[in-house]
Coordinates of C-alpha atoms in Angstrom, one line a residue:
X4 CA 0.0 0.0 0.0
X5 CA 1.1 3.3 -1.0
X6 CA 1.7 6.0 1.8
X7 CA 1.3 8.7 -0.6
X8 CA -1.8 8.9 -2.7
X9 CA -1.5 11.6 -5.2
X10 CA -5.8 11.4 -5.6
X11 CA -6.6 11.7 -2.2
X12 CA -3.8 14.7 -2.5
X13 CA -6.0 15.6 -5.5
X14 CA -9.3 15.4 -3.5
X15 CA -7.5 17.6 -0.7
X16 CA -7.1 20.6 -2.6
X17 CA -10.4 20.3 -4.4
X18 CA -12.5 20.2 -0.8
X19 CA -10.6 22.9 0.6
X20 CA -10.8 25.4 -2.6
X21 CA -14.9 24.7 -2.8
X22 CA -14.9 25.5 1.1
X23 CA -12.8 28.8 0.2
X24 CA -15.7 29.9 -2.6
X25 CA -18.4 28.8 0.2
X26 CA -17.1 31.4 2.4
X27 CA -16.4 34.0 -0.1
X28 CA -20.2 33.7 -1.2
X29 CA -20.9 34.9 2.6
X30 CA -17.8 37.2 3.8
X31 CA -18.1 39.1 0.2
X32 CA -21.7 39.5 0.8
X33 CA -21.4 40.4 4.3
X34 CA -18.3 43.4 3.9
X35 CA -19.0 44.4 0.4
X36 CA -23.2 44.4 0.3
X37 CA -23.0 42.2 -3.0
X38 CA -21.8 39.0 -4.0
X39 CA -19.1 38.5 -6.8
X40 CA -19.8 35.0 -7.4
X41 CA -23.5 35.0 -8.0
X42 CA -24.0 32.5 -5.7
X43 CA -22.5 29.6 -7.8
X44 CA -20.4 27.8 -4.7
X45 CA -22.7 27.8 -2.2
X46 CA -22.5 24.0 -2.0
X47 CA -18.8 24.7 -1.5
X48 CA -19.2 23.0 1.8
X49 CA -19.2 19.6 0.8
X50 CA -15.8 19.5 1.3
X51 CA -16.5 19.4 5.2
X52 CA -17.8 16.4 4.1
X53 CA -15.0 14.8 2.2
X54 CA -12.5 15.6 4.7
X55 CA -14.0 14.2 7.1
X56 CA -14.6 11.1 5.2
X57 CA -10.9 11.2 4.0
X58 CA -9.5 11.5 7.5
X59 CA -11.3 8.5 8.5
X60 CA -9.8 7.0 5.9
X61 CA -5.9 7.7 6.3
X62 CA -5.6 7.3 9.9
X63 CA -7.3 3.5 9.5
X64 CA -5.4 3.2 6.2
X65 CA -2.1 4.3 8.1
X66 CA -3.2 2.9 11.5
X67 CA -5.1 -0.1 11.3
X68 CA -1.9 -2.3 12.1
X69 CA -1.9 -0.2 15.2
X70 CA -5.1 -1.2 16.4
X71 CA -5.2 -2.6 19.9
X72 CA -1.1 -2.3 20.3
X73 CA -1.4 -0.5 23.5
X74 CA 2.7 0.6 22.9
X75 CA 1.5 2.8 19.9
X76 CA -1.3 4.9 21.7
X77 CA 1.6 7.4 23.0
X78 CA 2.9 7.9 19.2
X79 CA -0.3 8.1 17.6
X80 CA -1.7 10.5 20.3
X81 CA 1.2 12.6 19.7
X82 CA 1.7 12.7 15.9
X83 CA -1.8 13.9 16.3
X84 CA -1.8 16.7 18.6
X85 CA 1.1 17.9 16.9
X86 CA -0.7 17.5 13.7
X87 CA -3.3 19.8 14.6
X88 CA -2.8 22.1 17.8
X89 CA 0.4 23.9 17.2
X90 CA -0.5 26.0 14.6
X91 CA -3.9 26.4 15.1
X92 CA -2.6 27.9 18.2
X93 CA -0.8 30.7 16.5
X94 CA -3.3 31.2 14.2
X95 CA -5.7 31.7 17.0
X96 CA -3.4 33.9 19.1
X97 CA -2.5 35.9 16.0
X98 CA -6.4 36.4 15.4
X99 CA -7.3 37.2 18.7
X100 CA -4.2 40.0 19.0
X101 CA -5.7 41.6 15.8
X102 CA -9.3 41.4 16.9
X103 CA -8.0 43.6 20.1
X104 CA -5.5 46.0 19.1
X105 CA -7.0 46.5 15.4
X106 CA -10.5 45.6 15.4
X107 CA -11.8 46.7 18.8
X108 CA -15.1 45.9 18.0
X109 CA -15.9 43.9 21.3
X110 CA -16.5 40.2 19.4
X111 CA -15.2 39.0 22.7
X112 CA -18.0 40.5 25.1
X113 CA -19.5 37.7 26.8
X114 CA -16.8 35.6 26.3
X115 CA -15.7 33.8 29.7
X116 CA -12.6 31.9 30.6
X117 CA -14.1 28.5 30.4
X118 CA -15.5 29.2 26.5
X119 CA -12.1 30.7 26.4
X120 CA -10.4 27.0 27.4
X121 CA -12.7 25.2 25.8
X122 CA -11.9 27.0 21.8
X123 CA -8.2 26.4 22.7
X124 CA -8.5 22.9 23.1
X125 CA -11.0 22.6 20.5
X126 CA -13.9 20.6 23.1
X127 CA -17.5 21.3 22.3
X128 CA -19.1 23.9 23.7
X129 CA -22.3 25.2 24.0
X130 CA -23.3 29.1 23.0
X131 CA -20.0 29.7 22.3
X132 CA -20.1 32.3 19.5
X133 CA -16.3 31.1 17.3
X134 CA -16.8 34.2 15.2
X135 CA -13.7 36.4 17.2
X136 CA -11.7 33.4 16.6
X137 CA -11.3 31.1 14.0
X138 CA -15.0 30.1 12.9
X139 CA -13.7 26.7 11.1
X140 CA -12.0 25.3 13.6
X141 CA -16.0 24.1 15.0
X142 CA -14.9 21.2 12.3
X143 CA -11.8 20.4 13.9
X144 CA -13.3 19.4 17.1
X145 CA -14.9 16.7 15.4
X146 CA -11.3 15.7 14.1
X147 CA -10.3 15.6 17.9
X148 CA -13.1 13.6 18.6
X149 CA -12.3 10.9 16.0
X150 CA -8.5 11.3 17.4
X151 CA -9.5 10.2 20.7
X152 CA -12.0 7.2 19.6
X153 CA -9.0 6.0 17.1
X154 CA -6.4 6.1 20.3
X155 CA -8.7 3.9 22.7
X156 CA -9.1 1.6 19.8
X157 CA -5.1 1.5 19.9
X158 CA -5.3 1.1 23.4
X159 CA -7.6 -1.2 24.0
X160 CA -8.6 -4.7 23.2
X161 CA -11.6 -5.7 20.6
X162 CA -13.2 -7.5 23.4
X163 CA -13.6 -3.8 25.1
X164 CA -14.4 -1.7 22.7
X165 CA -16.1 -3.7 19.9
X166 CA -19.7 -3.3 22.1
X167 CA -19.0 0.0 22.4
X168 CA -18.1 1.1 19.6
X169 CA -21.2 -0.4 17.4
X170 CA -23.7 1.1 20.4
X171 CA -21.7 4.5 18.8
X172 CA -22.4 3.9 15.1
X173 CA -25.9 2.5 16.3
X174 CA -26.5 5.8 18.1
X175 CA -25.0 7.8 15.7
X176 CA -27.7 6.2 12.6
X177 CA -30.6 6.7 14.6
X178 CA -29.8 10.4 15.6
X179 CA -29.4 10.5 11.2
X180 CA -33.2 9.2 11.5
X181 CA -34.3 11.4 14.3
X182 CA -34.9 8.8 16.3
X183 CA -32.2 9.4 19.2
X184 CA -33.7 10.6 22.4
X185 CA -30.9 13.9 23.3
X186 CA -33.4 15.9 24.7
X187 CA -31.2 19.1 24.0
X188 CA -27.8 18.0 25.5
X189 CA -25.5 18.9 23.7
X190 CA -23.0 16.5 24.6
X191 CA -24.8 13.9 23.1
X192 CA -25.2 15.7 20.6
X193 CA -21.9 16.2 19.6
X194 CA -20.9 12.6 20.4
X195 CA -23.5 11.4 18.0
X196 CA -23.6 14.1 16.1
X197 CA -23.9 12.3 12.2
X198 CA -20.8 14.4 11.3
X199 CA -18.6 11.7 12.9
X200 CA -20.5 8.6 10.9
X201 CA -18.9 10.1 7.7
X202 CA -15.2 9.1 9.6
X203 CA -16.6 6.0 10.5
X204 CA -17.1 5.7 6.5
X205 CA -13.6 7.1 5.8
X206 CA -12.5 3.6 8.0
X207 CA -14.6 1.5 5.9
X208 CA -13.3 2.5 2.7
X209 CA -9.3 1.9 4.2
X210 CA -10.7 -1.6 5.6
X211 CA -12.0 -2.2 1.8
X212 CA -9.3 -1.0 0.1
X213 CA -6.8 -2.8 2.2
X214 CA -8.5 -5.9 1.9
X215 CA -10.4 -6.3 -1.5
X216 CA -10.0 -5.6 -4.9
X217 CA -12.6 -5.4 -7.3
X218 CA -12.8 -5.2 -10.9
X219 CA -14.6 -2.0 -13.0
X220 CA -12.7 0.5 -10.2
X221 CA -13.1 3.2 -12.8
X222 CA -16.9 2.5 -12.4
X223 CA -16.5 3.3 -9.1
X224 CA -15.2 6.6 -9.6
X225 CA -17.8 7.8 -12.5
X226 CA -20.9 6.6 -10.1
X227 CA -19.4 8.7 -7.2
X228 CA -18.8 11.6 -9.6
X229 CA -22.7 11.3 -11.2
X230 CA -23.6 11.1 -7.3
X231 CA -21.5 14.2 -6.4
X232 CA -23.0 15.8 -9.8
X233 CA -27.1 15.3 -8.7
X234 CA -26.4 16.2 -4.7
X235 CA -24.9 19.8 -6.1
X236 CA -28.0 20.3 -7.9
X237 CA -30.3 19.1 -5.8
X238 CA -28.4 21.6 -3.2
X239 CA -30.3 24.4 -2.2
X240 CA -29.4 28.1 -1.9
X241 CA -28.0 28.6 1.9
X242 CA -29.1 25.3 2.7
X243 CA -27.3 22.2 4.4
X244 CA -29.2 19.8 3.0
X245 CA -29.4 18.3 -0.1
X246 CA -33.2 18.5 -1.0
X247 CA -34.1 17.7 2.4
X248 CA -31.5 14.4 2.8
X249 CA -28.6 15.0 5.2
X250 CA -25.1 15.4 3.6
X251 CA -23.5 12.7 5.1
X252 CA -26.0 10.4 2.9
X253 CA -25.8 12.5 0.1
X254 CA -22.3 13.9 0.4
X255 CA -21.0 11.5 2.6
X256 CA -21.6 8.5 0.4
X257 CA -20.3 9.2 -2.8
X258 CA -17.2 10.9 -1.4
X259 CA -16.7 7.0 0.4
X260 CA -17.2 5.6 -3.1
X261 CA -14.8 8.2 -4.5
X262 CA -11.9 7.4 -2.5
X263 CA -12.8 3.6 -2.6
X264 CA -12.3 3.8 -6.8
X265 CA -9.5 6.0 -6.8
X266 CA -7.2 4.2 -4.5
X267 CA -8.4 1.3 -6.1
X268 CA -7.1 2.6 -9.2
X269 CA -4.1 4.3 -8.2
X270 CA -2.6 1.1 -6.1
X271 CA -2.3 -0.2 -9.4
X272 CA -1.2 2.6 -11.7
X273 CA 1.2 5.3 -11.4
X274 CA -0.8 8.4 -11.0
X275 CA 1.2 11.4 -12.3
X276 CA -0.7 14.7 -11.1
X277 CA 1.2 18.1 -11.7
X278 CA 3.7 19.1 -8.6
X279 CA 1.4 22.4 -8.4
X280 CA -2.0 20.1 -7.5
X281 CA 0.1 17.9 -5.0
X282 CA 1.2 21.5 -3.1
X283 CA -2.5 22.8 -3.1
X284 CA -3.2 19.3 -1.3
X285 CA -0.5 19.6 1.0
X286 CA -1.3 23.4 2.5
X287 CA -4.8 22.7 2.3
X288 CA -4.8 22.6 6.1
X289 CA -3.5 26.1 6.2
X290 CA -5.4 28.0 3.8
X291 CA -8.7 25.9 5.1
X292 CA -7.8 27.6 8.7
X293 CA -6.4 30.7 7.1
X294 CA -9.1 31.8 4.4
X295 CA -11.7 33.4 6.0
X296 CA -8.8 35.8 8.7
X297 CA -7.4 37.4 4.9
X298 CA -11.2 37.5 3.0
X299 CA -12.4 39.5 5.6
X300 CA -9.4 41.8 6.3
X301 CA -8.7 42.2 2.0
X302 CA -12.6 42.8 1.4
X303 CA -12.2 45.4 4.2
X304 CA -8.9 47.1 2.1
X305 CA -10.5 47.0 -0.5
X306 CA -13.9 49.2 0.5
X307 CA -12.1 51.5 2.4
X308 CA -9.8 52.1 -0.8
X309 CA -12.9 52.2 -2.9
X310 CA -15.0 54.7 -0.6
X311 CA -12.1 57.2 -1.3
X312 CA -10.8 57.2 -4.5
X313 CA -13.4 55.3 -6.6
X314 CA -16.7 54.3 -4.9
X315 CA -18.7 53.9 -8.4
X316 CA -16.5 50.5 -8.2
X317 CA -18.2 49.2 -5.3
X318 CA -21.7 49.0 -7.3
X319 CA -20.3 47.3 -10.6
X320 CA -21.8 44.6 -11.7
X321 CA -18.5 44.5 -14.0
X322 CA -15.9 45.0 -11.6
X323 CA -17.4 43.2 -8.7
X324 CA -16.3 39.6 -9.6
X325 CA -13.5 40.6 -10.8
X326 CA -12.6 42.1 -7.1
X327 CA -14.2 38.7 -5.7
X328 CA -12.4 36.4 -8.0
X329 CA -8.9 38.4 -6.9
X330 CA -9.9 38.3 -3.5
X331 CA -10.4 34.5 -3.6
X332 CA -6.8 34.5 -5.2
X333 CA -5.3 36.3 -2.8
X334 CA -6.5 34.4 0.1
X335 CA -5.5 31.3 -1.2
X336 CA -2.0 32.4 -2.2
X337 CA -1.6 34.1 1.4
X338 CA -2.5 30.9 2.6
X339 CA -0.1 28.6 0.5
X340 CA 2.6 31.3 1.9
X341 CA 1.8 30.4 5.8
X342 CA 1.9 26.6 4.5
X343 CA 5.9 27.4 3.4
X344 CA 6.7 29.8 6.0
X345 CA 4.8 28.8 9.3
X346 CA 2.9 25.3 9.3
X347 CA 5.7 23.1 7.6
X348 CA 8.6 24.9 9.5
X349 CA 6.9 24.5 12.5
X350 CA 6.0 20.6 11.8
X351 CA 9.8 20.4 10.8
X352 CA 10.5 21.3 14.2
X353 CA 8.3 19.9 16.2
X354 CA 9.2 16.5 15.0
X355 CA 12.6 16.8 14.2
X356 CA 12.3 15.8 10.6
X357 CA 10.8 16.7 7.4
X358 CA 7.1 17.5 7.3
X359 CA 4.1 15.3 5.7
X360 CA 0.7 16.3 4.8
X361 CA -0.4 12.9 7.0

């Protein structure tokens, strides 16, 4: 099995650009009172979805020799934590310095020491508004989550945690069907909150790739594709749905399939992608966590600029998505630049050796 899958690589960039156009739909709309993009991404949070899905996958597809070896849970627990808190701990300190000294615009009224604790070390929280810090990061508590489950399975044997963990998924599928009693907790909410079935989906794709192979995998990959194709249409306007069905079925799925066919494929064929697509894959972590910090502050340049020297340009129905389109740019290229300059220096040094984009 290949540690490096160019696809997946591929997929990587794809999920975190679409999440990047998502955003810009709302932060353009929101700073400059009209949106550049006509609307056209606003399923650009799908790729939520896949990376969810694709992170269950490549910590089984990496890990699953790991399971119940007690003398790995140390390792994995730290590759993790490394993976994911250092540097969204200097993004978050960075974003709260410039919220104070730059912003002043009290986003952090009402915000106590415990909601405080509880962003840093990304726990779920209730009425906690992430706005004044780094509104994405809600997704990475759900990485967390599926950290920790993945560690006890290290650390513990199938004859502990197999009944538990199928009373998860079982809880998990009937809080899909609305059939979980919560009553409002948000605990268990969280906990079987569907989000984390599309992980458990990522797992089952590693456990079939690593263990069957099947004939027709192109197949695979065009029925995913036509799935992917009728959820984006069927995808409402500001909605989170697709046509009333939840995205982990209609997201969720086909992004399973997708990653099922193309590892498929590429375990058996060299798959030569352009060094330029494999980069965009690699620092999709940093401009996912970066994008919406440099939107906001460019689209705030730019109508300040505009409201002195040229503010006809503000209500162009020409000029306006070519401003958005730039914008976009720009906050993808600023974050390819903290990818070089922060995130992979900083995994370099945290573990003393050159970083990965595992």
């Amino acid at each position: 099995m290949k540690k490096q899958l160019n696809s997946l690589q591929l997929y990587r960039g794809i999920a975190s650009i679409l999440v990047v156009l998502h955003h810009a739909n709302i932060i353009l709309d929101r700073e400059l009172k009209q949106d550049g993009l006509f609307n056209v991404f606003h399923f650009g949070w799908m790729g939520v979805d896949f990376f969810f899905v694709l992170s269950g996958f490549i910590i089984f597809y990496i890990h699953q020799a790991d399971l119940s070896q007690s003398s790995q849970f140390k390792s994995f627990v730290r590759k993790r934590c490394l993976r994911v808190y250092p540097f969204y701990w200097i993004l978050l300190a960075v974003k709260i310095l410039g919220s104070l000294a730059i912003e002043r615009d009290g986003s952090f009224d009402g915000v106590n020491l415990w909601q405080f604790i509880q962003v840093v070390l990304l726990v779920p929280q209730a009425g906690t508004n992430l706005t004044p810090f780094i509104g994405v990061a809600w997704t990475l508590t759900y990485e967390i989550f599926f950290y920790a489950i993945f560690s006890l399975l290290i650390l513990c044997k199938p004859q502990i945690y197999l009944l538990p963990l199928a009373v998860w998924i079982v809880g998990i599928v009937l809080n899909l069907v609305n059939v979980l009693p919560i009553g409002g907790s948000v605990l268990l909410e969280f906990i079987f909150n569907t989000h984390n079935l599309e992980f458990v989906f990522g797992c089952l794709a590693a456990y079939i790739v690593s263990t069957h192979r099947y004939e027709y995998k192109k197949m695979w990959i065009y029925l995913a594709l036509a799935m992917l194709v009728g959820a984006i249409i069927n995808t409402g306007y500001r909605q989170f749905d697709v046509a009333g069905l939840s995205p982990v079925i209609a997201y969720g799925i086909p992004c399973t399939i997708l990653i099922v066919g193309s590892v498929q494929v590429e375990n058996q064929t060299v798959l030569k992608l352009p060094s330029s697509i494999i980069y965009l894959g690699n620092a999709s972590y940093s401009i996912y966590l970066t994008h919406g910090l440099f939107m906001n502050t460019i689209a705030k340049v730019y109508l300040k600029i505009s409201e002195k020297l040229a503010p006809a340009l503000l209500d162009s129905q020409i000029v306006m998505p070519l401003v958005a389109t730039a914008i976009v740019g720009m906050s993808i290229a600023l974050g390819c630049i903290i990818h070089d300059r922060v995130e992979k220096p900083l995994l370099k040094i945290l573990n003393n050796k050159p970083a990965t984009a595992v």
